[in-house]
Amino acid sequence: MNIIVCGSLVPDPLQTLEPITGPTGPALKNEMMLPSWLDPWAGHALYEASNLAAKNPGSKVYLVSLGPKAKLQQVMMTVAQKVPFELIALDGSAGGFTDAAETAAAIAEAISAIPGLDLNNTLIFGGWESASRGAGATMQIVGERLGITDQFEGVDSLEIQADGSLKIMERVEGGKHQISVCTAPPAVLGWATGNLPEPRNNPQVGMANMRGIMPSLQKAKPSPVTTGDIAFASVSLPSQTRTTQVVKDVPPDQIAAELVAWIRG
Amino acid sequence: MNLILLHTEADGTLSKLSLETLAATIALGAPFSVGIVGENTASAADSIATCGAGKFLTITGPEFGQARYATDAAAAEALIRAVGPDLVTTPATSRWNRVLPGVAHRIGGKVDSHVTGLVMADGKPQATRWFYRQRMEAVFSRSTRPWLLALEGGIAAAWTGAAGTANAEAVSLTVPVSRTSVIGFEAPAADQQTIRPDADLLFVTGAGWTKKQSDGLVKTAEAETLILDFLRLSRSSLGSTKSLVDLGGEGVAVLPFLSHMNQVGQTGSTPRHAKGLSTCCHGEEPHTVGWRFIGERRAISLDANCGWSRGKADILYVADAFAVMEKVNVLLGR
Ligand SMILES: Cc1cc2nc3c(=O)[nH]c(=O)nc-3n(C[C@H](O)[C@H](O)[C@H](O)COP(=O)(O)OP(=O)(O)OC[C@H]3O[C@@H](n4cnc5c(N)ncnc54)[C@H](O)[C@@H]3O)c2cc1C
């Protein structure tokens, strides 16, 4: 089985972000200088993919990443230590303001170009949303472009059953999971958190991965994704900071009474 | 012409979010039609018969009682093609969020999800949504039509009006072949369901509940009782920090009723509640971005310099949450 994970990079969540107007629309101030991470939900997808591959000998995990080549290289140094995969790098913007449809088109094209890929033996994984655009749109469009109409979003678990069917749990409203069975691949799965902790660094895996990662980065296809037809009227940081009243040295009884009045009020 | 695309709930009704989407779209002032997908759609259409829709179109059948990509995407596509709208609005339910981007691709349209504002500006629709997981907000428009928008709650008050006879037209559709069947749902037992989207109050627990306290002891059992008692007495919804839910994955004995579904923040949820109370949580940015849509905010932390003190809460009580919540529960129980 092939498991193709779509995932790119996002700015470190602890960084303060500031929007600026760039030549092609909104962008982040010092975008190329900001430390980046593997997009968290795509990261969960990658760890789940690796876990699934380990349980199904002969499986192969690909990571398709569209991002600025130089930044991808930095992020891959860390990601490569985690789990084995073959990188397919695409050189273009990973910014949040680009149009998901363009990103999806570039990713779908890269997947279609994998030599000898049998889609009927392939699962397409990604995060159910990025931490940049935060739209939850890319994976579905990738699926449509590849002709895959068995799609799942907000996935927290995938089990391959004895008959080869896929049992999938997706997040739905009210803290529930919907359980579906899909008879066989191909399928698109946008992962939420899943069930696996972040794998520990494994230097051997890192060395093996890096042998493929460097050439992949070198031949990364330029993929100029843009904001498409979006006209941004404004991009702003939330202005509302509250005036925090810090209440100290007040006995618990009094705080409790105040809180209960507030809760009931 | 705009199209409001709705689906029925398991009981055949329309959700509050559907009625909010209806109201938000009506407020744009353009003529509109309503499309409804579901196992039974007649009573849902009748319930909004007087909303002013030019037409009610439905796709009905047992296959559409289940939320599944292939059937829902085909239904949405058929309804959009039947109307030929400029704008398509849907409530941002898990069901529409799953299919809308794919549908946009099929019909040559464009899509935006998680829309938190929709107005007319210079005669054109303009949407608001957040980027970088609630860290910045953008106002924008698109030139492509149809433009599909999944609307979050809170944009407009739910539509209210008299029921009537909608005279809905059934749109015919060959049910697409799907290899997927929905076999059920998994939810905690009703009395253990801690996520309550309709609650007034979000109650957030942080890793502090499992940390060594001033007397040198870890009091997880006590924490569990205090938290569960509070949830029962206040009927609030339980949110958590990442640090606390992650402990479960690392094999440490923690609060068994918490899962990643409770996690609020950058890689968790961004729930909507009128009030939020944070306990034993440091109020770091990756957590507090998940509070973007929480109205009044209070926090209890031992640390006077925690993130909550820096403009993130209205009131920070510098106190021991164990002591305070015990008293709170006593008062609520009276
Ligand atoms: C990529 C990424 C994504 C992330 N996403 C999220 C996310 O989605 N959600 C999220 O929450 N975090 C997220 N984080 C983690 C975040 O940065 C913080 O580490 C986390 O929120 C801290 O959790 P905490 O406040 O519960 O724990 P801590 O930082 O350990 O704070 C515990 C607090 O409890 C207080 N305390 C202890 N005992 C008591 C007591 N008896 N009474 C009152 N107070 C007490 C302490 O003073 C302290 O302030 C993310 C981080 C990264 C890197």
Short mmCIF file of C-alpha atoms and ligand atoms in Angstrom, two decimals, chain A residues 12-14 37 40, chain B residues 205-209 211 213 240-244 263-268 279-284 286-287 300-303 306 319-322, ligand 1:
data_model
loop_
_atom_site.label_atom_id
_atom_site.label_comp_id
_atom_site.label_asym_id
_atom_site.label_seq_id
_atom_site.Cartn_x
_atom_site.Cartn_y
_atom_site.Cartn_z
CA ASP A 12 5.97 28.38 15.16
CA PRO A 13 2.79 28.99 17.19
CA LEU A 14 4.71 30.90 19.84
CA TRP A 37 7.27 23.68 12.05
CA PRO A 40 0.61 19.99 13.32
CA THR B 205 -8.80 22.59 32.79
CA GLY B 206 -5.05 22.93 32.54
CA ALA B 207 -2.12 20.74 33.43
CA GLY B 208 -1.92 22.36 36.87
CA TRP B 209 -4.66 20.01 38.07
CA LYS B 211 0.90 18.91 39.13
CA GLN B 213 0.67 21.04 44.83
CA SER B 240 -8.67 21.50 28.15
CA THR B 241 -5.15 22.56 27.36
CA LYS B 242 -2.97 20.46 25.12
CA SER B 243 -0.55 19.70 27.94
CA LEU B 244 -3.27 18.07 29.99
CA GLN B 263 -8.47 20.39 23.51
CA VAL B 264 -8.93 24.09 22.91
CA GLY B 265 -6.37 26.12 20.99
CA GLN B 266 -4.11 26.26 18.00
CA THR B 267 -4.32 22.53 17.35
CA GLY B 268 -7.58 22.04 19.14
CA THR B 279 -8.44 26.75 35.81
CA CYS B 280 -4.85 25.61 36.42
CA CYS B 281 -3.85 26.78 32.95
CA HIS B 282 -1.02 29.12 32.10
CA GLY B 283 -2.84 30.99 29.33
CA GLU B 284 -0.18 30.58 26.67
CA PRO B 286 -1.29 28.51 21.46
CA HIS B 287 -4.04 27.80 23.98
CA ILE B 300 -7.89 30.93 38.29
CA SER B 301 -4.15 30.39 38.42
CA LEU B 302 -1.52 30.35 41.12
CA ASP B 303 0.72 32.41 38.86
CA CYS B 306 0.57 33.88 33.66
CA ALA B 319 -5.63 31.46 43.93
CA ASP B 320 -5.59 27.72 44.41
CA ALA B 321 -8.18 26.28 42.04
CA PHE B 322 -8.65 23.22 44.26
C1 LIG C 1 2.59 23.36 17.68
C2 LIG C 1 1.96 23.62 19.02
C3 LIG C 1 0.59 23.63 19.11
C4 LIG C 1 -0.02 23.83 20.33
N1 LIG C 1 -1.38 23.79 20.40
C5 LIG C 1 -1.99 23.96 21.59
C6 LIG C 1 -3.41 23.90 21.70
O1 LIG C 1 -4.12 23.70 20.73
N2 LIG C 1 -3.95 24.04 22.93
C7 LIG C 1 -3.20 24.24 24.06
O2 LIG C 1 -3.77 24.35 25.13
N3 LIG C 1 -1.87 24.29 23.96
C8 LIG C 1 -1.24 24.15 22.77
N4 LIG C 1 0.12 24.17 22.72
C9 LIG C 1 0.88 24.14 24.00
C10 LIG C 1 0.99 25.47 24.71
O3 LIG C 1 2.08 26.16 24.17
C11 LIG C 1 1.20 25.26 26.22
O4 LIG C 1 2.31 24.43 26.40
C12 LIG C 1 0.01 24.64 26.95
O5 LIG C 1 -1.17 25.33 26.63
C13 LIG C 1 0.25 24.71 28.43
O6 LIG C 1 -0.77 24.03 29.11
P1 LIG C 1 -1.13 24.38 30.62
O7 LIG C 1 -1.36 25.84 30.74
O8 LIG C 1 -2.24 23.47 30.99
O9 LIG C 1 0.12 23.87 31.42
P2 LIG C 1 1.28 24.62 32.19
O10 LIG C 1 2.00 25.54 31.31
O11 LIG C 1 2.01 23.54 32.88
O12 LIG C 1 0.54 25.52 33.25
C14 LIG C 1 -0.09 25.02 34.37
C15 LIG C 1 -0.60 26.20 35.19
O13 LIG C 1 -1.34 25.70 36.29
C16 LIG C 1 -1.10 26.53 37.40
N5 LIG C 1 -1.47 25.79 38.61
C17 LIG C 1 -0.89 24.68 39.15
N6 LIG C 1 -1.56 24.30 40.25
C18 LIG C 1 -2.58 25.16 40.43
C19 LIG C 1 -3.61 25.31 41.39
N7 LIG C 1 -3.75 24.48 42.42
N8 LIG C 1 -4.49 26.33 41.25
C20 LIG C 1 -4.39 27.19 40.21
N9 LIG C 1 -3.42 27.12 39.28
C21 LIG C 1 -2.53 26.11 39.37
C22 LIG C 1 0.37 26.87 37.28
O14 LIG C 1 0.67 28.06 38.00
C23 LIG C 1 0.50 27.09 35.77
O15 LIG C 1 0.22 28.43 35.43
C24 LIG C 1 0.75 24.03 21.50
C25 LIG C 1 2.13 24.08 21.39
C26 LIG C 1 2.74 23.88 20.17
C27 LIG C 1 4.22 23.94 20.12
#
